[in-house]
Structures are given as structure tokens and as C-alpha cells.
XYZ file of C-alpha atoms in Angstrom:
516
model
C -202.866 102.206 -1.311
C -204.314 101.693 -4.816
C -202.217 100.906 -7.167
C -203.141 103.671 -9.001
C -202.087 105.985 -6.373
C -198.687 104.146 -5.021
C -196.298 103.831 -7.666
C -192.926 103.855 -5.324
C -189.802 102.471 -4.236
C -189.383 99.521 -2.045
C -186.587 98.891 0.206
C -184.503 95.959 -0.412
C -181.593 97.187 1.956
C -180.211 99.268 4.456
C -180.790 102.586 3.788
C -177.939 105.403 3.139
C -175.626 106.604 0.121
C -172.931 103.583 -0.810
C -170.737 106.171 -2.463
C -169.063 109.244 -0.873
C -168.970 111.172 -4.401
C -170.678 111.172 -7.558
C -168.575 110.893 -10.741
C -170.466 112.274 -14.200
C -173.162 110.044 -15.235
C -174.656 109.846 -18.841
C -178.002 109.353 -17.885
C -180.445 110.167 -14.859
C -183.370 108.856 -13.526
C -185.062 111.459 -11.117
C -187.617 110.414 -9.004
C -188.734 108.086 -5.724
C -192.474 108.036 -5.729
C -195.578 105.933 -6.520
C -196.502 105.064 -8.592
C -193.916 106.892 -11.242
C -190.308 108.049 -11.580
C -189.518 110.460 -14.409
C -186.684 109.545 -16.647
C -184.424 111.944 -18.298
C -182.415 110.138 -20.782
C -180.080 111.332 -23.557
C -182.271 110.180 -26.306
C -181.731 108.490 -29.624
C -182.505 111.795 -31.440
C -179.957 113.611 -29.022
C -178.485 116.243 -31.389
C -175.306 115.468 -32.891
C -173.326 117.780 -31.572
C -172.826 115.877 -28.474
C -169.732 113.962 -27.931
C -169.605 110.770 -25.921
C -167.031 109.620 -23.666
C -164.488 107.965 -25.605
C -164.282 105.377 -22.807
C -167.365 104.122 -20.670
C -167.084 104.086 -16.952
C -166.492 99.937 -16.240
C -169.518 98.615 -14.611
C -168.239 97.086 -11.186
C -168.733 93.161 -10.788
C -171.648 92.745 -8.856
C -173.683 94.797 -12.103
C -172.078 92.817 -14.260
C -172.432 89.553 -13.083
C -175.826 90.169 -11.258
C -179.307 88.744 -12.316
C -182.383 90.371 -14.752
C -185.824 89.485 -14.488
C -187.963 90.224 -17.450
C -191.469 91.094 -16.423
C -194.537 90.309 -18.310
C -198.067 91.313 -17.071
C -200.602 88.908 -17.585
C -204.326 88.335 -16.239
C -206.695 85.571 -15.888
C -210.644 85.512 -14.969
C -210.791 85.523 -11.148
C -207.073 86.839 -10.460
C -205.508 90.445 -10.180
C -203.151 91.128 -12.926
C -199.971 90.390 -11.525
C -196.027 90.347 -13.023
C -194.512 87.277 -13.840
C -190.801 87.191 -14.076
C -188.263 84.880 -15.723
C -184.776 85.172 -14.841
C -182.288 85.999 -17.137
C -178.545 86.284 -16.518
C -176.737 89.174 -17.610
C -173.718 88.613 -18.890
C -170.236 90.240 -19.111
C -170.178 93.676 -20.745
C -170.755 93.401 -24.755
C -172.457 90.344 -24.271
C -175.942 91.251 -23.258
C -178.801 88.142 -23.419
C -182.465 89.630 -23.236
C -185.697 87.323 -22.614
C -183.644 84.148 -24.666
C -182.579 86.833 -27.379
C -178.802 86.271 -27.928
C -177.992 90.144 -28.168
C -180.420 93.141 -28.036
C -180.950 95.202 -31.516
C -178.035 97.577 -32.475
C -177.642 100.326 -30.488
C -177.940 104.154 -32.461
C -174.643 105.557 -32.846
C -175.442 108.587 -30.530
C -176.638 106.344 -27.786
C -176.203 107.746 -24.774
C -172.881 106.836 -22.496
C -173.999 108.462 -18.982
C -177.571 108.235 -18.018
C -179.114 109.782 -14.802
C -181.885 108.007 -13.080
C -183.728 110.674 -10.545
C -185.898 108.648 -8.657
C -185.824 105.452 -6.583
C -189.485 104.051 -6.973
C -191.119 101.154 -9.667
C -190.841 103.484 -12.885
C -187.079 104.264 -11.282
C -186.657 100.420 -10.706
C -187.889 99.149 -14.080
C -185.907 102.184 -16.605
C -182.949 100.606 -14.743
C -183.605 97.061 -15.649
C -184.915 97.921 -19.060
C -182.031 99.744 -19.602
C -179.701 96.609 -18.742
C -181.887 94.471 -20.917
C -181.887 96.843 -23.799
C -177.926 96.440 -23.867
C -177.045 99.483 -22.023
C -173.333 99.227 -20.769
C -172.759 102.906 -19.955
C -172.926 104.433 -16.732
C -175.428 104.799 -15.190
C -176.748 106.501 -11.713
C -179.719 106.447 -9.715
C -180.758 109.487 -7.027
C -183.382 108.585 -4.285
C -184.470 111.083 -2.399
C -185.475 108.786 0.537
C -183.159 107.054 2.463
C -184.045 103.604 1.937
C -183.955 101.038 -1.293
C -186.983 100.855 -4.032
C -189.686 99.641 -2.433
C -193.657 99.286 -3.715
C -196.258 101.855 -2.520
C -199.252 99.978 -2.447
C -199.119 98.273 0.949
C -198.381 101.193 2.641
C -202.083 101.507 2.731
C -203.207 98.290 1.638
C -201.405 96.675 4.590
C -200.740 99.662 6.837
C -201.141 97.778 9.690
C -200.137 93.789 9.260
C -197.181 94.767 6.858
C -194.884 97.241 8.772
C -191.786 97.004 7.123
C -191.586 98.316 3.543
C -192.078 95.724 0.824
C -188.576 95.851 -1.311
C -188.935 95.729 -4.993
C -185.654 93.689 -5.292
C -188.130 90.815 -3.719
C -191.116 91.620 -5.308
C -190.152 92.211 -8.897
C -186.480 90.619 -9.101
C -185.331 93.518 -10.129
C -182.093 95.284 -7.750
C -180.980 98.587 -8.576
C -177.769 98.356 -6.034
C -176.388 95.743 -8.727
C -177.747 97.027 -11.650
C -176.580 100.485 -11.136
C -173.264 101.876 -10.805
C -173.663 104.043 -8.326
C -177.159 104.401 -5.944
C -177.595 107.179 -4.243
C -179.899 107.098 -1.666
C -181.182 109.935 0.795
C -179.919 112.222 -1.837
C -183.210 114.428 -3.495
C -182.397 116.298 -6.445
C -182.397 120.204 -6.216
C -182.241 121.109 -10.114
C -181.118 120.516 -13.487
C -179.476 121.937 -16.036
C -180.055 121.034 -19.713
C -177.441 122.227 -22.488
C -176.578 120.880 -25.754
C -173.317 118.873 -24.371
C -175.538 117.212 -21.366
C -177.201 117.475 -18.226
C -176.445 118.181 -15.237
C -178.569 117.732 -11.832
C -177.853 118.969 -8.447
C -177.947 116.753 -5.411
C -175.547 117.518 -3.377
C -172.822 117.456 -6.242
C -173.397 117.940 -9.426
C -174.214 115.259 -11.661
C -173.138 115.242 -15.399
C -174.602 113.127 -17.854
C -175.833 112.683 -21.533
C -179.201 112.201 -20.711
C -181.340 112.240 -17.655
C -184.808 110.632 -16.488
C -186.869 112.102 -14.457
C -188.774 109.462 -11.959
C -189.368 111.249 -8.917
C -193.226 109.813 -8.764
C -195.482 111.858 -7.055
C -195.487 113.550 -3.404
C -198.688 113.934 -1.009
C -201.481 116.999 -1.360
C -200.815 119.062 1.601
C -203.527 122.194 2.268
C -201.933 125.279 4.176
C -203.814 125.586 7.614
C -203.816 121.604 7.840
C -200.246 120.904 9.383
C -201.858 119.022 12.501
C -202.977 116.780 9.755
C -200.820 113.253 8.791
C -200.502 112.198 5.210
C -199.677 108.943 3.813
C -197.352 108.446 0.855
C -193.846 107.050 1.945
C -192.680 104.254 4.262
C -191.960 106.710 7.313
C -195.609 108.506 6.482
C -196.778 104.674 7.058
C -194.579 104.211 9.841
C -195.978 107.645 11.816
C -199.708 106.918 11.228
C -198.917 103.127 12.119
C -197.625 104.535 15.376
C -200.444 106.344 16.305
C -203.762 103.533 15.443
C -204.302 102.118 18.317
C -207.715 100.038 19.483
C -209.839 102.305 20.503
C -208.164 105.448 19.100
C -210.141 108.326 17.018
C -208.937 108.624 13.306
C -210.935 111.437 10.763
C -209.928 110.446 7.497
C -210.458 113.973 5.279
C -211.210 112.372 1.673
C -213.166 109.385 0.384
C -211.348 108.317 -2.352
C -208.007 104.882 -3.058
C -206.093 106.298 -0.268
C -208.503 107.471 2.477
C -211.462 104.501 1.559
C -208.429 101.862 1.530
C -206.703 102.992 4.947
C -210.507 103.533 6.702
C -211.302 100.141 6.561
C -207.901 98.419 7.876
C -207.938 100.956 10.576
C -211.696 100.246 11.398
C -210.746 96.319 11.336
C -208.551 96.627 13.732
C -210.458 98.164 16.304
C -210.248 101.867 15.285
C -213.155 104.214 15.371
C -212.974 106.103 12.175
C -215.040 109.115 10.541
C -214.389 109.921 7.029
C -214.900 113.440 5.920
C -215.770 113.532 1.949
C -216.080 117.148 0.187
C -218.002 115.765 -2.616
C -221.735 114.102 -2.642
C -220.208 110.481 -2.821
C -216.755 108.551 -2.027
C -214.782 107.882 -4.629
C -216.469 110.511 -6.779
C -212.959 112.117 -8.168
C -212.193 108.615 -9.882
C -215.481 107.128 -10.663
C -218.236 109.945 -10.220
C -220.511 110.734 -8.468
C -223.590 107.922 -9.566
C -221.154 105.465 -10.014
C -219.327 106.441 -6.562
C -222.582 106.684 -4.515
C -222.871 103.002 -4.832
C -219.949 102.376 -2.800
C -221.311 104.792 0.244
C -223.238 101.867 2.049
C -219.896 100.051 2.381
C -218.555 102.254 4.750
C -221.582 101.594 7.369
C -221.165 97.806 6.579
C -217.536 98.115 7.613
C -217.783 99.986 11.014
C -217.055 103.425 9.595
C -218.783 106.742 10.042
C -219.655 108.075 6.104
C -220.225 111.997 6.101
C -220.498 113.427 2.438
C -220.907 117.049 1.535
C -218.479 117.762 4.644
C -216.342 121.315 4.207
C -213.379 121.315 6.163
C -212.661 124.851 7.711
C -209.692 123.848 10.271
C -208.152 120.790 11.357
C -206.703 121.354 14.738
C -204.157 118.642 16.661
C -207.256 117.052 18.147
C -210.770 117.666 15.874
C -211.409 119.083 12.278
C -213.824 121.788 12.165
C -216.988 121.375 9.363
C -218.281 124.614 7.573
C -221.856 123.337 9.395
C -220.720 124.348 12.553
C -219.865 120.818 13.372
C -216.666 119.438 15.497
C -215.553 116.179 15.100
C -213.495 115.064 17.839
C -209.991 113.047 16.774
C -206.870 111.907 17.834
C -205.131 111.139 14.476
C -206.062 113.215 11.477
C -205.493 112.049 7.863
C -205.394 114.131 5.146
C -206.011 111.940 1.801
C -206.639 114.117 -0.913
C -204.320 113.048 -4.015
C -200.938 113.426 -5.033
C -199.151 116.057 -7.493
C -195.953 115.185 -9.496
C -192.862 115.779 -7.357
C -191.457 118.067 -10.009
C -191.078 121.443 -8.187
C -187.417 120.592 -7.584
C -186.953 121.398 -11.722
C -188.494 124.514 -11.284
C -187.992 126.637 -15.207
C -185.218 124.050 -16.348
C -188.388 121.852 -18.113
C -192.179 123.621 -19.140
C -194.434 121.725 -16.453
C -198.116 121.556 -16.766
C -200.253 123.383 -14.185
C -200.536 120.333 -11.916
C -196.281 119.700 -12.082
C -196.712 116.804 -15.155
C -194.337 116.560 -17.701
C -195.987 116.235 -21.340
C -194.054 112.938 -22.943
C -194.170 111.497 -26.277
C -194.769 107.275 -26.862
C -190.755 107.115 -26.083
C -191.555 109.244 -23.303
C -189.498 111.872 -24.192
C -190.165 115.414 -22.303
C -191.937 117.972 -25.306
C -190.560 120.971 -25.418
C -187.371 119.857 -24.001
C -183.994 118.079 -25.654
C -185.140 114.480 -26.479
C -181.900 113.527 -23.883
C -184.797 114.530 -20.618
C -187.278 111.913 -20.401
C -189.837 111.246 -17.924
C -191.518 107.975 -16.582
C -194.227 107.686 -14.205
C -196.118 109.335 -11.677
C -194.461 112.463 -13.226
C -195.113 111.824 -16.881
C -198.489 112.821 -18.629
C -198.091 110.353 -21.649
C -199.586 110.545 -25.278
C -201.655 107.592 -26.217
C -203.069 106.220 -29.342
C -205.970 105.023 -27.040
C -206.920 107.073 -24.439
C -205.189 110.326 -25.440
C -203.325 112.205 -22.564
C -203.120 109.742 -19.506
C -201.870 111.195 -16.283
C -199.179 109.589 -14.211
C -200.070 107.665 -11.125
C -201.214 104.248 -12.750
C -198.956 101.050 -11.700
C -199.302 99.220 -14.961
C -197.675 102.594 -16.420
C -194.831 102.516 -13.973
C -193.999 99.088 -14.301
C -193.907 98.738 -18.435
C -193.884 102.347 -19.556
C -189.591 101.939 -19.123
C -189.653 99.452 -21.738
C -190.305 101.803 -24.431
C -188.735 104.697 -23.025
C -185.231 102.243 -23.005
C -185.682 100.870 -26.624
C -186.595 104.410 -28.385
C -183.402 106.125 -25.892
C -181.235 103.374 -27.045
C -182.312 101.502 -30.672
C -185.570 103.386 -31.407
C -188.966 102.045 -31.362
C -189.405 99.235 -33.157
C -192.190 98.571 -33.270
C -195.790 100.529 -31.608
C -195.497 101.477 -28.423
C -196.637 98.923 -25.525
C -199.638 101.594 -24.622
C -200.453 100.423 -21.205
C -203.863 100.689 -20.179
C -204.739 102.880 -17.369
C -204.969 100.309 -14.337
C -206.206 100.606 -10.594
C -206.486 98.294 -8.314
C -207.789 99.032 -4.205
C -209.812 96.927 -1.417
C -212.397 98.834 -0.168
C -213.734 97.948 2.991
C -214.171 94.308 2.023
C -214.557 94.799 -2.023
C -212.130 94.426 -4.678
C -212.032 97.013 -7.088
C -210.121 96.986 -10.748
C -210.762 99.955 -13.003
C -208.866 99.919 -16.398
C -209.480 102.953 -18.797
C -210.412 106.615 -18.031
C -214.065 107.697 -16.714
C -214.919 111.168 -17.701
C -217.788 113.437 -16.490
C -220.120 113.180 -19.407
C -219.768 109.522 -20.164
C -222.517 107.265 -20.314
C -222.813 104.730 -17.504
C -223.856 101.123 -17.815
C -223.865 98.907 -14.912
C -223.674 95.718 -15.428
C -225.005 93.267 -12.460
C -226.782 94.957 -9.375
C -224.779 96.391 -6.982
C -226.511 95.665 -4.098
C -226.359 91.796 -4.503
C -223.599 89.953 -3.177
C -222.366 88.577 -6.408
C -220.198 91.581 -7.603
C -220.922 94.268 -10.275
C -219.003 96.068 -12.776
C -219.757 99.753 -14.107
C -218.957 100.796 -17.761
C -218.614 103.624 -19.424
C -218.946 104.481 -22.858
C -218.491 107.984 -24.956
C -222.004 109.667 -25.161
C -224.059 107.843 -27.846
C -221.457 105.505 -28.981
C -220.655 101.864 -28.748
C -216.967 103.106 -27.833
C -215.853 101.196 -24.235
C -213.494 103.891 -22.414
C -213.782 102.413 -18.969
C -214.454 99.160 -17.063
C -214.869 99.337 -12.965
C -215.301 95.734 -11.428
C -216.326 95.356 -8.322
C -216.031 91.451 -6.378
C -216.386 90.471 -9.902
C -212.854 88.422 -10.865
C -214.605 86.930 -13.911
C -214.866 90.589 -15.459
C -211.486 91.339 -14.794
C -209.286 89.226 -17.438
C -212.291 89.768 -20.492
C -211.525 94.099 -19.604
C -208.228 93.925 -19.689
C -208.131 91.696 -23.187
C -210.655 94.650 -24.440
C -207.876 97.248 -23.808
C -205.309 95.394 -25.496
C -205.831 96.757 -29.244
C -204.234 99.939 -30.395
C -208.019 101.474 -30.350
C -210.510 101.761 -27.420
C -212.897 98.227 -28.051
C -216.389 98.781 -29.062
C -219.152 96.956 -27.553
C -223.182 96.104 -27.712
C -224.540 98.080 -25.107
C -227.420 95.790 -24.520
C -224.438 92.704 -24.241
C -222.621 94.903 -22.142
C -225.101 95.277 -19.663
C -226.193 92.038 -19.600
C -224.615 90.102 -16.813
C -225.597 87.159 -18.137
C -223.829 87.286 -21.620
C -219.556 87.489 -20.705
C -218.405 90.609 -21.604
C -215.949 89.272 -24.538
C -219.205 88.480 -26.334
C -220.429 91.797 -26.011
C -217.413 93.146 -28.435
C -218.100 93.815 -31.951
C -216.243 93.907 -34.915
């Protein structure tokens, strides 16, 4: 899966609930999907007429003796942004050592005592650990609505087939929620919450008191009424069921050409699999990158074995073909339906105002507007303010994985400092090619492509706002030496401006296309 798409939870255990009851919790974290977990934490602005506990809940020994990792994200020319880690211990409670920094910054004295984590993926993961390394020694609680520890979404499609047991996030980012957390709960979805001016409360089960709660339930699979003979792919036992079911030789119609569908074509055509992939639009990938960018991706899909149809309306999808609004059948045993995600917030239902598409609108501390500054939300659920971009969506990794950061320091000390403002990342392999998009296309931008897509030495596509020299995407395509110069551009508070003629030039590195 792209990165984009798979912001989740990766197992790092056996699955189940290690506690048989819930005591109150001061603040939540709701939430197990992809890329993004919602957190609803009692803020640093919570209003003062909530009282504390006068006595914190005592985190056990294994939390309190138990190892941080401190992530940092950093690029190079040629390589995939990746997280580095350094190891931190974290010592007895009171005595809290962050990134060599002997204690964190003072807490605000109506810091939250209870917080509620709802949600078990990477935005889940990291609001624990940020909350750990901000100092938090209050109680806290995590609620995963699948059955198994945090584990990361993007090999469910990336490596559907060579990778079949989920990759834990205690492994891949050093970061374990069973000892960071007092209590897990896993296998346990939320049902609702209530939000008063003493606390919060969710239902799982039992209910769940705390001072503050974030929401980090990530996102949950598109399903279309009429479809149900149709598999989706968005959790380990999604992966597990299609997995089951790819055999050589087997038919698979993939319905949608963009991360998701484009990603899991081509391992399932590699290994034998005869695949058709059924795209509503004029061009794959059209919904991220447009349609003229997008169309110059359609000859990979002949390259790579797979059948390409484009301008394909899906009337039916029965257990063993999908109908066409041309009249045409095409015959299947396996059906995919990959087209998108929403934000798995129907579970809150009035308690918080949702947008039409199920976001939460956040603040830069990533508090829920409209709502008590003790709900915040984190991830694929969150539709953040930036500086930079304006509203970003959930459903980018780089947003998952640093976006807790913030939302710990301005729910425990209050921003600092400006917010970290991640940039809007993707990466997928497509049939062969390695993509990295950072920034947000829009219909109406003006495209510059930069190389020739039909060589074998990589591309990169950029767009720009109509008749300005303001960059507000970057798409690279087999083209690693683009990939650390976009993500420097993105690193200023303002969206980089560049020479168009530079730009285009691939010649000329991009850095030296900047001006100013």
C-alpha cells in the first residue's frame, strides 16, 4: 500500500485484551488505521473547571522501566525518506530524559492526568511515545479495535504476497505500546463518546473516563452497496483473505487504478496472476495526480503483464465477473474493490461536528474545532490546518508518524515553538517504478515535467499555482536524485518558489532552480 494510503497498526504480539476491565483513563487515543489515529486529549487550554485526580494511577514496571526511541525523518538523494531512531531510556516516574534533554519543559498546571488513546495504528503508536517523551506520567489507555498489536499498513499491499505476517511497529519504529501504556486494549472498537466539562468518556465495552481523549482510529476501506462479492484491502486479515485466494493462474479484476489497486496489480501479476484493472476515470492514478500527469503511467500496466481498461463503469460485481456499463463481462475469480478510504469516525456519530467525508477539522496542536480543546485528533482522521498547504487531509504517513509530536507538547507544555508542519508525503511501487509525491496537486495547477517520461532514466512532474513561480507539488518517478532536493524545498514554513525554466530543466538539479 502507499504510504499515503496505509497509515496503521502493526502487530508486535499476540493478539487479545491483557486486561479484564478498564479503570478511568485521563486521556484516549481512538483509532487503529493507516495511515492515522485520532487523538482526543485533555488539552493544555482544558477549561479550568476540571479537577484532576489528586493521585495518578502508578505506571506498572515494565512502562516504567521500558525503552523510547526518538524518531527523526531524514532523506538523502537516491534513498526513500526513512525514520531513524535513537534509543533513549525512560526513566523512573518524575525523572523523564528526552532525546539527551535531562527533563522535558514544565508541564501546564491543568495538564491532563488520564488520557485515552482510541486507536492502535502509527499516529496511535507515536501520540503514545510522544506522550512518554513529553514527560507524561499519567494514565494512560490505548483502544484497538483489531485484535492484534500496532502494526504498519504499507506492506499489506506493498508485500501482499512475500510478507504474510503483519509487520509490528514495536520492530519497525522501536516504539511498544504494551510497555508504554498502562493498559492496551486490543479487539476492543470504540462505540461512542461523551464529552462534558469534567471529562470524557468513550464506550468500548465499558466505559472509559478520562480528562482528555485522542481520536486515532485511521481510516477504514470504501465499500459501494451492491459490491459485497467484492474483497477490500485495508487490515492484516483483509491481506490475509485476498492472500488466500491469488493463486498462479487465478483471475483477479482490480476495480480502481489508483496506490492501492496499481500497487497490489503488479505483485499479483508477478507472481503469476492474470489481472484486469477496471479504472472509472480516463487514466490510473488520476484521483492523486490527474489525469495528464496520470496518463503517463497507463503504459506501465501493459509492460507489467496487466490488462489496463480506462473509462470502465462498473454496474454489478457478481462472486465470479464485474459487469461494465458497455455491455461487457469480465470474467474473475477474486474481485478487488480499491477505491479509497474514509475516516473511521462514524463510531462518534453527533458527540464531535465531522466534515462530510467523516474528518475531523484540527488546529496546529491538533486539537478538534468546535469541540473542548481536551478531544484531539491525529491521523488518517484529522484534516489539519497548515501554514503551507492549507487544509491537508489525513492519510499521509509522514503526518502519522510526526504529527503526535506537536499534538503531545501543545496537550502537555504548549507549543513552543512553530509547529513541525509535515509535508504531505506518498510513497508506492508501481509495477516496477518508484513513486514519491510530496505536496498537494490540484485540478487547475500548472504542470511541468521535468525529464521525459518515456526514457528509462526516471522523470518527475511539478506543479505550480496557475501563473506563479509557487512549487505546490513534486511527483518523482525512478528518479532518487529528485527525491532529497523536494523534500528540502518543503521544509520552510512557506511553499518554495522556483524558476520554471530551472525547474524543468533536467539538466540543472532542482535546488538550483529555487529562488530567493
Amino acid at each position: 500500500m502507499s504510504c499515503c494510503a496505509w497509515i496503521g497498526t502493526c502487530p508486535s504480539g499476540t493478539s487479545g485484551s491483557p486486561a479484564a476491565s478498564v479503570p478511568d483513563a485521563a486521556s484516549a487515543v481512538v483509532g487503529s488505521s493507516a495511515d492515522e489515529a485520532v487523538v482526543v486529549p485533555a488539552s493544555s487550554s482544558v477549561a479550568s473547571d476540571v479537577t484532576a485526580p489528586s493521585a495518578p494511577s502508578a505506571r506498572p514496571e515494565s512502562a516504567a522501566s521500558a525503552r523510547a526511541v526518538t524518531p527523526s525523518c531524514a532523506s538523502s538523494a537516491g534513498v526513500a525518506p526513512f525514520a531513524r531512531f535513537t534509543t533513549i531510556d525512560v526513566p523512573p516516574d518524575g525523572e523523564t530524559t528526552v532525546a539527551g534533554v535531562t527533563s522535558p519543559p514544565p508541564r501546564l498546571p491543568d495538564a491532563p492526568r488520564r488520557i485515552v488513546v482510541v486507536g492502535a495504528g502509527l499516529a496511535a503508536t507515536q501520540t503514545v511515545g510522544a506522550l512518554r517523551e513529553r514527560g507524561f506520567d499519567g494514565h494512560l489507555t490505548v483502544l484497538g479495535a483489531e485484535p492484534v498489536p500496532p502494526y504498519d499498513r504499507p506492506p499489506l499491499s506493498k508485500h501482499l504476497l512475500d510478507r504474510p505476517e503483519p509487520t509490528l511497529l514495536s520492530h519497525e519504529l522501536g516504539v511498544d505500546v504494551q510497555s508504554l501504556a498502562d493498559e492496551v486494549h486490543l479487539g476492543r472498537p470504540a462505540t461512542g463518546l461523551t464529552v462534558s466539562p469534567a471529562g470524557v468518556e468513550i464506550e468500548a465495552g465499558a466505559t472509559i473516563g478520562a480528562d482528555v481523549a485522542i481520536i486515532a482510529t485511521g481510516a477504514r476501506a470504501r465499500r459501494v452497496p451492491g459490491w459485497e462479492h467484492a474483497l477490500v484491502l485495508h487490515t492484516a486479515a483483509d491481506a490475509a483473505a485476498l492472500r488466500a485466494r491469488l493463486t498462479p493462474g487465478a483471475r483477479l479484476a482490480v476495480i480502481g487504478a489508483g496506490w492501492i489497486g496499481a500497487e497490489v496489480a503488479g505483485v499479483a501479476a508477478a507472481a503469476g496472476v492474470e489481472v484486469t484493472v477496471l479504472e472509472a476515470a480516463s487514466a490510473p492514478l488520476s484521483g492523486a495526480l490527474g489525469a495528464q500527469v496520470g496518463a503517463l503511467a497507463a503504459p506501465w500496466f501493459a509492460a507489467g503483464g496487466v490488462r489496463l481498461v480506462t473509462d470502465a463503469r462498473v454496474t454489478r460485481v457478481d462472486e465470479d465477473a464485474v459487469h461494465l456499463a458497455d455491455g461487457e463481462r469480465v470474467a474473475a475469480d477474486v474481485v478487488l474493490a480499491a477505491v479509497g478510504a474514509l475516516p473511521a469516525t462514524a463510531w462518534l456519530g453527533d458527540a464531535l461536528p465531522r466534515e462530510p467525508d467523516g474528518s475531523l477539522l484540527v488546529d496546529e496542536g491538533y486539537a478538534v474545532l468546535g469541540a473542548p480543546r481536551r478531544v484531539r485528533a491525529v491521523g488518517d482522521v484529522a484534516r489539519r490546518r497548515s501554514h503551507r498547504h492549507g487544509w491537508v487531509p489525513g492519510g499521509h504517513w509522514d503526518g502519522a508518524l510526526r504529527g503526535p509530536v506537536d499534538l503531545a507538547a501543545d496537550l502537555l507544555t504548549g507549543l513552543e515553538s512553530q509547529p513541525t508542519d509535515p509535508v504531505p508525503y506518498v510513497f508506492s511501487t508501481q509495477l516496477g517504478h518508484d513513486l514519491t509525491l510530496f505536496g498537494l496537486p490540484e485540478p487547475g495547477h500548472d504542470v511541468v515535467l521535468r525529464g521525459d517520461a518515456s526514457s528509462s532514466e526516471g522523470w518527475s512532474a511539478l506543479w505550480f499555482r496557475p501563473g506563479s513561480s509557487t512549487l505546490a507539488a513534486v511527483l518523482t518517478v525512478d528518479r532518487p536524485r529528485d527525491v532529497g532536493a523536494a523534500r528540502r524545498l518543503f521544509a520552510a514554513r512557506d511553499l518554495p518558489r522556483l524558476d520554471r525554466d530551472l525547474a524543468g530543466d533536467v539538466g540543472v538539479p532542482l535546488r538550483n532552480a529555487a529562488l530567493g
